[in-house]
XYZ file of C-alpha atoms in Angstrom:
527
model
C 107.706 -56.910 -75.694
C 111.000 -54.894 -76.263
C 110.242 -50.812 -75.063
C 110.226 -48.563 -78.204
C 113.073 -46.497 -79.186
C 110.844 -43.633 -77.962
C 110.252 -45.200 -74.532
C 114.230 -46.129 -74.319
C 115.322 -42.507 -75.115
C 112.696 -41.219 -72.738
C 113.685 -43.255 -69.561
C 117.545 -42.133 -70.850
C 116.456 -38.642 -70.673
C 114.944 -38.952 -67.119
C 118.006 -41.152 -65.880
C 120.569 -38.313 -67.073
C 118.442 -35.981 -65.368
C 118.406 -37.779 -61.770
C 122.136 -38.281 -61.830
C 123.102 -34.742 -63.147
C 125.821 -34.043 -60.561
C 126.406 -36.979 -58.740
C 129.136 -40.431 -58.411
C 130.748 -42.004 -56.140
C 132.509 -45.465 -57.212
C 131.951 -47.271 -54.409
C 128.396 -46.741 -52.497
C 126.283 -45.801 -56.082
C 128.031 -48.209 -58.728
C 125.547 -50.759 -58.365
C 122.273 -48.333 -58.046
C 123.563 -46.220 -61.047
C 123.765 -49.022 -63.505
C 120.530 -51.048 -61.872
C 118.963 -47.894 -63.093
C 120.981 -47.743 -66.269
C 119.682 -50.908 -67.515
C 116.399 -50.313 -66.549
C 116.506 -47.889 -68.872
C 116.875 -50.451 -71.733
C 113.979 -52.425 -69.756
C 116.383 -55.212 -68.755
C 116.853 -56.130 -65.135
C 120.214 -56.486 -64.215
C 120.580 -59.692 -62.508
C 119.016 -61.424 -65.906
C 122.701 -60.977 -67.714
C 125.352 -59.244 -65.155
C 127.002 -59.533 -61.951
C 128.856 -56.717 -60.198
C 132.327 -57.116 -58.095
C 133.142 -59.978 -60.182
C 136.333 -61.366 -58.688
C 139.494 -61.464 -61.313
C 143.068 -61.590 -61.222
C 145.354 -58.657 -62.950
C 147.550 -60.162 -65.216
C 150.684 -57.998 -64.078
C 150.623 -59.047 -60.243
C 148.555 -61.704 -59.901
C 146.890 -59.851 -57.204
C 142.983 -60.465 -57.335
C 140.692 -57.606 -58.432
C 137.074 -57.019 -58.818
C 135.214 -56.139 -62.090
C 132.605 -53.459 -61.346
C 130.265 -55.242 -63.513
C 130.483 -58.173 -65.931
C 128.060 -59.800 -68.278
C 130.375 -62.722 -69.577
C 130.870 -62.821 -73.363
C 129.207 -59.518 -73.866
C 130.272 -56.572 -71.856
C 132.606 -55.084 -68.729
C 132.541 -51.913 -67.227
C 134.557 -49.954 -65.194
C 133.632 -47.202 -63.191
C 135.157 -44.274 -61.438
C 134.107 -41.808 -59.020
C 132.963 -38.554 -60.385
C 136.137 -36.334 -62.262
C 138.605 -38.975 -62.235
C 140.270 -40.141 -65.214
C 138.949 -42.981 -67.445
C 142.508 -43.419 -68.852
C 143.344 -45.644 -65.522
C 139.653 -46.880 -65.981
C 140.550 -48.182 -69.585
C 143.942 -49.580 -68.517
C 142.477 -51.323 -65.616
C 139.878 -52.848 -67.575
C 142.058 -54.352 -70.183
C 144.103 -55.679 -67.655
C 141.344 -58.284 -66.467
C 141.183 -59.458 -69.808
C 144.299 -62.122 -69.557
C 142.610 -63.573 -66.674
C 139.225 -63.945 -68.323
C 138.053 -67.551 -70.101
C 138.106 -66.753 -73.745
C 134.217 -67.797 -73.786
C 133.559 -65.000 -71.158
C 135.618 -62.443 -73.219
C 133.227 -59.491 -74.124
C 132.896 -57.530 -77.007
C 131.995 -54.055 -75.423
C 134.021 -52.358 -72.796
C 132.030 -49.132 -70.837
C 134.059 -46.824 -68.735
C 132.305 -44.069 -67.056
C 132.987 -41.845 -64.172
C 128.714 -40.828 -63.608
C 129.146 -38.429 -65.935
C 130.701 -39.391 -69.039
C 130.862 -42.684 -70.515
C 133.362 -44.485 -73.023
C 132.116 -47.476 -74.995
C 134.187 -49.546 -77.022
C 133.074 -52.165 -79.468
C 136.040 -54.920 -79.477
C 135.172 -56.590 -82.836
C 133.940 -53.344 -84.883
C 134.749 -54.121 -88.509
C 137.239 -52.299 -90.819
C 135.459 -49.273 -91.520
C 132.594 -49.050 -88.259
C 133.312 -46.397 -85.436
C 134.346 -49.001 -82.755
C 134.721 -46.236 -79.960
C 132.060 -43.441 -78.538
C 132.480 -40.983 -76.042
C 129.641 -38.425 -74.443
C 128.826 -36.738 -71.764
C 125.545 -38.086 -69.436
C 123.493 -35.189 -70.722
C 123.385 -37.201 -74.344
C 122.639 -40.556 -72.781
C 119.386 -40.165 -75.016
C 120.912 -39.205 -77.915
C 123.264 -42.341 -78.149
C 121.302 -44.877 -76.498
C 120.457 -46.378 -79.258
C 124.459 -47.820 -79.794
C 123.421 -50.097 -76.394
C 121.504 -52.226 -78.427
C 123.245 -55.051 -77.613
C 121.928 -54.717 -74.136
C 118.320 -55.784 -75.338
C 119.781 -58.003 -77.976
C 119.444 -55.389 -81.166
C 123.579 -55.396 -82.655
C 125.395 -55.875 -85.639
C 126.313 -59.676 -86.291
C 129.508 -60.765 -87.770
C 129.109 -64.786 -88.484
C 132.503 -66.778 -88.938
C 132.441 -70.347 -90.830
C 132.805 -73.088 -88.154
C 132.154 -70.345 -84.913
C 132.645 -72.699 -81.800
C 129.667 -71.270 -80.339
C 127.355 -72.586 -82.940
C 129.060 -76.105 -81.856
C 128.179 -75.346 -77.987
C 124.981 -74.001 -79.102
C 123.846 -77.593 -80.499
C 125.627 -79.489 -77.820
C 123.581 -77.816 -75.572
C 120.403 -78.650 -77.274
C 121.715 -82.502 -77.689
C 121.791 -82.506 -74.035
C 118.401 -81.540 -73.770
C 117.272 -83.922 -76.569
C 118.852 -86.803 -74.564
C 117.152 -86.089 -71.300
C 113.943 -85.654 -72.689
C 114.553 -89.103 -75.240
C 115.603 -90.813 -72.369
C 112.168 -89.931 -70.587
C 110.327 -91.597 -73.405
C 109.283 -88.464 -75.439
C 109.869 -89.084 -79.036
C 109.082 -88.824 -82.711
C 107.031 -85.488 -83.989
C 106.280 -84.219 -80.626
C 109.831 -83.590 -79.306
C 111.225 -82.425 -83.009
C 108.480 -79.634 -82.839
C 109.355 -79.178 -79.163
C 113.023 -78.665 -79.480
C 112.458 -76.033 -82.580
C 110.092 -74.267 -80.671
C 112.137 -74.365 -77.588
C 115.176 -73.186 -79.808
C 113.157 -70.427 -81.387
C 112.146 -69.250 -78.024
C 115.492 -69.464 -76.980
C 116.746 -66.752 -79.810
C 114.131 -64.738 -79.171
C 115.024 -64.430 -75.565
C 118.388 -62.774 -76.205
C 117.596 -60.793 -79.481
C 115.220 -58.593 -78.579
C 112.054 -60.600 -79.805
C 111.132 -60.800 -76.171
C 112.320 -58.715 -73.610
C 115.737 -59.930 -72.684
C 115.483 -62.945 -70.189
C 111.756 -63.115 -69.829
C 112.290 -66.998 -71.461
C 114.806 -67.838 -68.996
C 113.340 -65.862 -66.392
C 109.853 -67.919 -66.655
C 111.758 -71.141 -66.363
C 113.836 -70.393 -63.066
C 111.827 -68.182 -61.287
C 107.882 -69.871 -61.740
C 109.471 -73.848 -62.063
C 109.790 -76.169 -59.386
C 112.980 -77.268 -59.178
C 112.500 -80.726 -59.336
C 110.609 -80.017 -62.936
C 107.026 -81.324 -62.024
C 105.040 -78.136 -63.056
C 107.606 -77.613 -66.525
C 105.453 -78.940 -68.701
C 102.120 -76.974 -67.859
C 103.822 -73.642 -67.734
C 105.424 -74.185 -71.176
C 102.002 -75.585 -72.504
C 100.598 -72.257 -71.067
C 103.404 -69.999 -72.928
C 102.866 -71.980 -76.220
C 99.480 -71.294 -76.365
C 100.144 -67.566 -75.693
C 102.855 -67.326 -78.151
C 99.937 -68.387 -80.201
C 97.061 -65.688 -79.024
C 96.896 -61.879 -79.920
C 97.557 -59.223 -77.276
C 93.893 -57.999 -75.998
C 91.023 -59.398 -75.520
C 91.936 -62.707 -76.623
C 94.145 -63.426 -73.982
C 91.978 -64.499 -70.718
C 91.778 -61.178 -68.623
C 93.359 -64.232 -65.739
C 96.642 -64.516 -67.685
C 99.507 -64.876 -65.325
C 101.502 -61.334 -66.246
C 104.456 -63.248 -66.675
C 103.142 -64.934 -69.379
C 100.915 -61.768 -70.644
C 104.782 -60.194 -70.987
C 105.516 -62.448 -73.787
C 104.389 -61.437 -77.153
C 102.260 -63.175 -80.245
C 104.364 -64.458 -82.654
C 101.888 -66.188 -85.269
C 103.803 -67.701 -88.284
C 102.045 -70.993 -87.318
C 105.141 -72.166 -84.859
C 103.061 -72.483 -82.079
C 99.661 -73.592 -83.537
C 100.209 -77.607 -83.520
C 98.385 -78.596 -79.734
C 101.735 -81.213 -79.004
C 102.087 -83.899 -76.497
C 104.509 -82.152 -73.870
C 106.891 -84.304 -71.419
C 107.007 -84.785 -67.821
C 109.670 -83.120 -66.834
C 112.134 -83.975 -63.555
C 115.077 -82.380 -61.980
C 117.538 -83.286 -64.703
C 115.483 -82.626 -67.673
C 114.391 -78.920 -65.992
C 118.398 -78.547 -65.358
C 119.634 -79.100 -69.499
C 116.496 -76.518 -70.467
C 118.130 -73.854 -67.883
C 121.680 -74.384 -69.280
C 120.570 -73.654 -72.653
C 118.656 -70.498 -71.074
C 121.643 -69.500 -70.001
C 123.507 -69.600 -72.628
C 124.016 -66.412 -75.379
C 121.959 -67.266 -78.509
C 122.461 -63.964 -80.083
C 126.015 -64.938 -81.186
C 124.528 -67.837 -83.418
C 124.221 -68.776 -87.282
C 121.008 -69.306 -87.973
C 122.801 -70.676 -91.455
C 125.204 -72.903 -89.714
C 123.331 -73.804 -86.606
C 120.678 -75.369 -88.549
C 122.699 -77.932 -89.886
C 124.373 -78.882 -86.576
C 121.008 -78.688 -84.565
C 119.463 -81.990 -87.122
C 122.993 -83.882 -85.935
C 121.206 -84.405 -82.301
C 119.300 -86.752 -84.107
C 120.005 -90.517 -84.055
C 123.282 -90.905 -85.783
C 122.166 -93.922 -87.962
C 119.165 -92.237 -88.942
C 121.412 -89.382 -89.995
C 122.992 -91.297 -91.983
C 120.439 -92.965 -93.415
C 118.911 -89.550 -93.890
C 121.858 -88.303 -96.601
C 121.890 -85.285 -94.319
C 125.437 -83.683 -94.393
C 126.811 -80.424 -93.861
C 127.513 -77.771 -96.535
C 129.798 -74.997 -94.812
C 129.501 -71.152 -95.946
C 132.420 -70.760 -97.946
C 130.743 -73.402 -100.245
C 127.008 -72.246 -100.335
C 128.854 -69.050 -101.249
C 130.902 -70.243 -104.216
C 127.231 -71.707 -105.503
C 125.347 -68.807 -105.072
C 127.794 -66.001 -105.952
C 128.419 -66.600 -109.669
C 125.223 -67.806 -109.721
C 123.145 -64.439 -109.027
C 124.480 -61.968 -106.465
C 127.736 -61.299 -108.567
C 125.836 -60.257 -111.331
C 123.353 -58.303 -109.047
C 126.126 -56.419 -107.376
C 127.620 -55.508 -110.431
C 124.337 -53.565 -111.023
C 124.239 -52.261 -107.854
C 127.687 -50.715 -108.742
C 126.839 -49.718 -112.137
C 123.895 -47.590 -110.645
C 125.385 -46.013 -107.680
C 128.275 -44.913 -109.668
C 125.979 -42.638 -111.684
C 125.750 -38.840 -110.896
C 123.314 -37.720 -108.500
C 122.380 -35.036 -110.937
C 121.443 -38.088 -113.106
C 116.871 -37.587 -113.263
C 117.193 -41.611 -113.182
C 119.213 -42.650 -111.039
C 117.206 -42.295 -108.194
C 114.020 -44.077 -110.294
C 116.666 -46.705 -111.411
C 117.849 -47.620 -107.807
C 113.901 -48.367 -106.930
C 113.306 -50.190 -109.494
C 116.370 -52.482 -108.574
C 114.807 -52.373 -105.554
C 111.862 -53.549 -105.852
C 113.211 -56.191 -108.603
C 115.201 -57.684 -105.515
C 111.812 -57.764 -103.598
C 110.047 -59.917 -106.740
C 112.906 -62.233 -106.999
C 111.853 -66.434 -106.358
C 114.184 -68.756 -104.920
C 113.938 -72.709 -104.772
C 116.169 -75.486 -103.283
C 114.873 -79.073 -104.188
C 116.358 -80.731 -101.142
C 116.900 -77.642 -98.865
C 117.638 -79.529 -95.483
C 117.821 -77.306 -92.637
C 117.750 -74.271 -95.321
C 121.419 -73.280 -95.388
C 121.362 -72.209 -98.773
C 118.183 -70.575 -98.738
C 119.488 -68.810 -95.175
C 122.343 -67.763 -96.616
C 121.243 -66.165 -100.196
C 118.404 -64.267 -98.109
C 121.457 -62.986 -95.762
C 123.073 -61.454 -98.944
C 119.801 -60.292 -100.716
C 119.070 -57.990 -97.554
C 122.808 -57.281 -97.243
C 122.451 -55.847 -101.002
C 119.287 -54.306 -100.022
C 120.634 -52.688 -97.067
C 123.422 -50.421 -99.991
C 120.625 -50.099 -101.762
C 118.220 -48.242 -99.144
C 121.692 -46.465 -98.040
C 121.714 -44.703 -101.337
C 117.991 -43.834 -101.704
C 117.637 -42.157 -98.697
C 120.702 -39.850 -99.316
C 117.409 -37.854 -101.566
C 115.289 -37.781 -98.244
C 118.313 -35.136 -96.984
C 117.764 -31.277 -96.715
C 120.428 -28.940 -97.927
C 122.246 -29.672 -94.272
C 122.436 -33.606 -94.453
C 119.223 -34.000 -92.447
C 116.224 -35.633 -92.413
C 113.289 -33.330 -93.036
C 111.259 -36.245 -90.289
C 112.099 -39.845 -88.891
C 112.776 -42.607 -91.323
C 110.299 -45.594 -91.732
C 112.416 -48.361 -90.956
C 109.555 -50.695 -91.832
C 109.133 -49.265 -95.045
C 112.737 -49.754 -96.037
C 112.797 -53.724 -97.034
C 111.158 -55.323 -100.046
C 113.106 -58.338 -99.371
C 111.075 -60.734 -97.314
C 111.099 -64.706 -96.040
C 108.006 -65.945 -98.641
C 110.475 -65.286 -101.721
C 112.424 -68.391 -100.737
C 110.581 -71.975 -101.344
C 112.333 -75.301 -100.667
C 111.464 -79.249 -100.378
C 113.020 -81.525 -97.475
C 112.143 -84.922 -97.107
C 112.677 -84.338 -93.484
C 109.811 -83.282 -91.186
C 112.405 -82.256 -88.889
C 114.394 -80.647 -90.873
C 112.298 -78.988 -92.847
C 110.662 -77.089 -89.649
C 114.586 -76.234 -88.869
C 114.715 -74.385 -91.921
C 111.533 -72.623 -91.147
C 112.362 -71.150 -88.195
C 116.202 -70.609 -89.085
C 114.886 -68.038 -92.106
C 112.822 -66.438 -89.342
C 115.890 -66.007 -86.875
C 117.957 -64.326 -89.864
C 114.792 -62.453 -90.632
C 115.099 -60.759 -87.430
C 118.869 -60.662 -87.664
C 118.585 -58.644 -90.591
C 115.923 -56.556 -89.033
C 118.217 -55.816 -86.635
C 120.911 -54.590 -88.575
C 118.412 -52.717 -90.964
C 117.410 -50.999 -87.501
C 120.773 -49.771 -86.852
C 121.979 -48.678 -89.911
C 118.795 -46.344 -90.272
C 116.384 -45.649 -87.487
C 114.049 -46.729 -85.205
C 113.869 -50.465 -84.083
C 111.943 -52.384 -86.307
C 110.804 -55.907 -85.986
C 108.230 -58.405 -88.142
C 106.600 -59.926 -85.133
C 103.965 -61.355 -85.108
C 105.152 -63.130 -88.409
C 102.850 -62.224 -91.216
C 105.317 -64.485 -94.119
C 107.130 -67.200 -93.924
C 108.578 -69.425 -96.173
C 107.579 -71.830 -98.566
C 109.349 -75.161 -97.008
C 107.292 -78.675 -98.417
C 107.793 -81.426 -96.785
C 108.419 -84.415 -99.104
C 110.556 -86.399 -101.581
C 111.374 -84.241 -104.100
C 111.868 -86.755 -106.648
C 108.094 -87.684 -106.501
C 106.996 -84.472 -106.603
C 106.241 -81.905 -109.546
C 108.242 -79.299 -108.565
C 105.807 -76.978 -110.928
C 103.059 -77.107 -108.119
C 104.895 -75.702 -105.672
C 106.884 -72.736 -107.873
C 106.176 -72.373 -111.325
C 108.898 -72.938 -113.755
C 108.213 -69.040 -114.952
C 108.220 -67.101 -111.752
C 111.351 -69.161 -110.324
C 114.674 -66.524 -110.562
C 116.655 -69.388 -109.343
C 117.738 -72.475 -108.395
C 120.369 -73.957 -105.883
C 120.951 -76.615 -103.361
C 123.644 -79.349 -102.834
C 121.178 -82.423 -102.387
C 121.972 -85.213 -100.438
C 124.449 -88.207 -101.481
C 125.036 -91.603 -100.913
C 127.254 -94.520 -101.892
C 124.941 -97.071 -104.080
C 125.843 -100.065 -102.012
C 123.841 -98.004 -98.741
C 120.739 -97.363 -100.621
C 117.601 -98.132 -99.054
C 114.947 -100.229 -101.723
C 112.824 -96.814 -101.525
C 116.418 -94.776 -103.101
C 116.711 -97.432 -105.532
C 113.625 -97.422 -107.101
C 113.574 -93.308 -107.342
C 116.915 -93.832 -109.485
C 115.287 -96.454 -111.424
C 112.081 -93.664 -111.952
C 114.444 -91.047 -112.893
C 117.592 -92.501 -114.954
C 115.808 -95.691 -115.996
C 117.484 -98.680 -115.458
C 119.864 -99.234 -118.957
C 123.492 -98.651 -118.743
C 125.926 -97.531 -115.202
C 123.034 -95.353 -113.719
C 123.059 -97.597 -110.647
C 126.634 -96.617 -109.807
C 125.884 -92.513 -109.618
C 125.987 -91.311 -106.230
């Protein structure tokens, strides 16, 4: 499991402590920041290398980067005194050279004993840019998140890393199709391996331990894969303690139980060989923080069989659209509340009961898509429920301040959110995709976790999964919707179900358009 804030600011404390004093660049670079990330409970070699070899843009000449974790972060570090203005310049210089995959988003200069990070895609508004001295390592370490995958996520439509994310998985699903491992078994294997995947660079596990398991314990030539993953789904499936067989390998005790059903289902697992072991490593190594869980989804059900795709109705519905559904349709009106009720005077007896109430009215709130696919509409509306939620809790706790602007004792983060997965219900005809869903609202469940973490406190996680939501596999058409949300405790309802041209119906299609529109008049020509 992740350390606890507590743990993270204590091991800060004690690392400011044993470097008090000293740096110099070139024989304690490495040590310093082996120890700095151990800190954060994160071995180095997992995500970085140091002396990473680079050309400067002005001379061509090549340079080395002290230490670079591609995509996410390069630092530069000087010997104890000297300037960080050179650092800064020096850094910035590499960039040119760099791949613009392997660009990162935080730049750390530090000369032992102060440091200088910058956030490269802060938003209008956020402090992209810190600077303190050693002796409050503990005081800021919390704005290293990213380091144990806890940051602020900015999602853009059509993100080319959601593309390389799913590529990646294809791969995989190839290799292990090719093997003969098919149908239900390797659907629930690939979401499970995705999930795990995510978890292993957001902080659900410690950072690696996934990837870690897979190249360190493996063979290489992928004979043993399939036990030690049958081994880590069954953990992922057993409570810390006594449960667990006292004989657990510690490698696997490390990982955490998730619950949520994911891992319950005893599957069929493949026999792995050098090829298949070598796709599941480059997906390991690749970083799943930066992904959609809302736009992912949708991409992830395309490694299926293309004809069965299509014969699926499955499509993609990008986030622009969802949004022009969803926003006139509730969250307009909702923020126009919001608005209404933080614009009142704090003086005003009810506007602090008034701002609860909205609150918890956001926590009661049912949602239902009747042919949700891989969720993106339900994804996305629970994205900008918590994002509402998140103002919300931002003006409440302003009355939790003393006369100075303090807090009179620590915030509970977990307290904070009545907004949860089990308020969102959908209906997929899919197996497949309906499990994608699943575990896609659980992914921006953490997300959003995250993000509530940072705006107010402590870190704060919903693992193991106590919720989840309501996703029923089946044609909706034959269904009465009524059993699975009642008509009077449904808020709303959205979705963009699937189409087809009448001339590719299947005879099942046909006769559900018969059932529903009868078979008088041009019915048979609707899409």
């Amino acid at each position: 499991m992740p350390l606890s804030p507590n743990e993270i600011r204590s091991r800060a404390a004690s690392f400011a402590r044993e470097w008090a004093g000293q740096g110099y660049e070139k024989g304690q670079t490495q040590l310093f920041y082996r120890e700095f990330f151990e800190v954060f409970g994160v071995p180095i070699k997992r995500v970085a290398t140091f002396e990473e070899p680079v050309k400067h843009a002005d001379t061509s000449k090549r340079g080395f980067i002290d230490l670079f974790w591609k995509g996410k972060l390069l630092v530069e570090q000087k010997s104890m005194g000297q300037s960080l203005i050179k650092a800064k310049t020096q850094a910035l210089d590499y960039f040119p050279s760099l791949k613009d995959e392997d660009l990162p988003r935080y730049v750390l200069l530090s000369d032992f004993q102060t440091f200088e990070l910058y956030d490269l895609e802060a938003a209008d508004g956020e402090e992209g840019e810190l600077k303190f001295p050693l002796e409050e390592f503990a005081k800021h370490a919390h704005k290293f998140g990213f380091i144990t995958g806890v940051e602020k996520k900015t999602f853009k439509d059509q993100d080319p890393v959601n593309i390389d994310a799913a590529e990646l998985v294809g791969a995989l699903h190839d290799a292990l199709e090719d093997s003969g491992y098919t149908g239900h078994d390797l659907e629930r294997f690939l979401v499970r391996i995705v999930f795990c995947l995510f978890a292993d660079d957001t902080g659900i596990f410690a950072r690696g331990i996934f990837e870690d398991l897979i190249e360190r314990r493996t063979n290489p030539d992928g004979s043993d894969l399939g036990g030690w993953i049958a081994q880590l789904f069954q953990t992922l499936d057993t409570e810390k303690g006594p449960t667990r067989p006292k004989t657990l390998d510690e490698d696997l005790d490390a990982f955490p139980y998730v619950n949520g059903a994911l891992f319950k289902e005893t599957l069929r697992l493949p026999s792995f060989n050098t090829e298949m072991r070598d796709r599941l490593l480059d997906a390991c190594r690749f970083d799943w923080s930066e992904i959609s869980p809302a736009i992912f989804g949708s991409l992830f059900q395309s490694v299926m069989n293309r004809d069965e795709r299509r014969q699926m109705g499955a499509h993609y519905t990008n986030e622009t659209n969802i949004l022009k559904t969803i926003q006139p349709l509730f969250l307009d009106g909702l923020w126009e509340e919001f608005e209404r009720l933080k614009s009142r005077s704090m003086r005003d007896t009810r506007r602090k009961t008034e701002l609860e109430k909205f609150r918890e009215r956001l926590g009661s709130l049912r949602f239902l898509d009747p042919a949700c696919g891989c969720g993106n509409f339900l994804i996305i509306a629970y994205r900008e429920l918590r994002i509402l939620e998140i103002e919300i809790v931002r003006e409440l706790i302003d009355y939790q301040r003393d006369s100075f602007g303090q807090f009179n004792a620590p915030l509970d983060v977990s307290d904070l959110s009545r907004v949860n997965v089990d308020q969102f219900y959908g209906i997929e005809i899919g197996e497949f995709a309906g499990r994608i869903a699943e575990t896609a609202m659980w992914m921006m469940d953490h997300i959003m976790n995250n993000r509530l973490s940072l705006e107010f406190g402590p870190y704060y996680s919903r693992i193991p999964l106590r919720k989840a939501p309501h996703i029923v596999v089946g044609n909706a058409l034959e269904m009465d919707w009524s059993d699975i949300l009642p008509p009077a405790e449904c808020s709303y309802l959205f979705g963009n179900p699937p189409f087809r041209g009448h001339q590719y119906r299947t005879e099942d299609q046909q006769a559900d358009m018969w059932r529903v529109w009868g078979r008088k008049g041009q019915v048979n020509r609707l899409d």
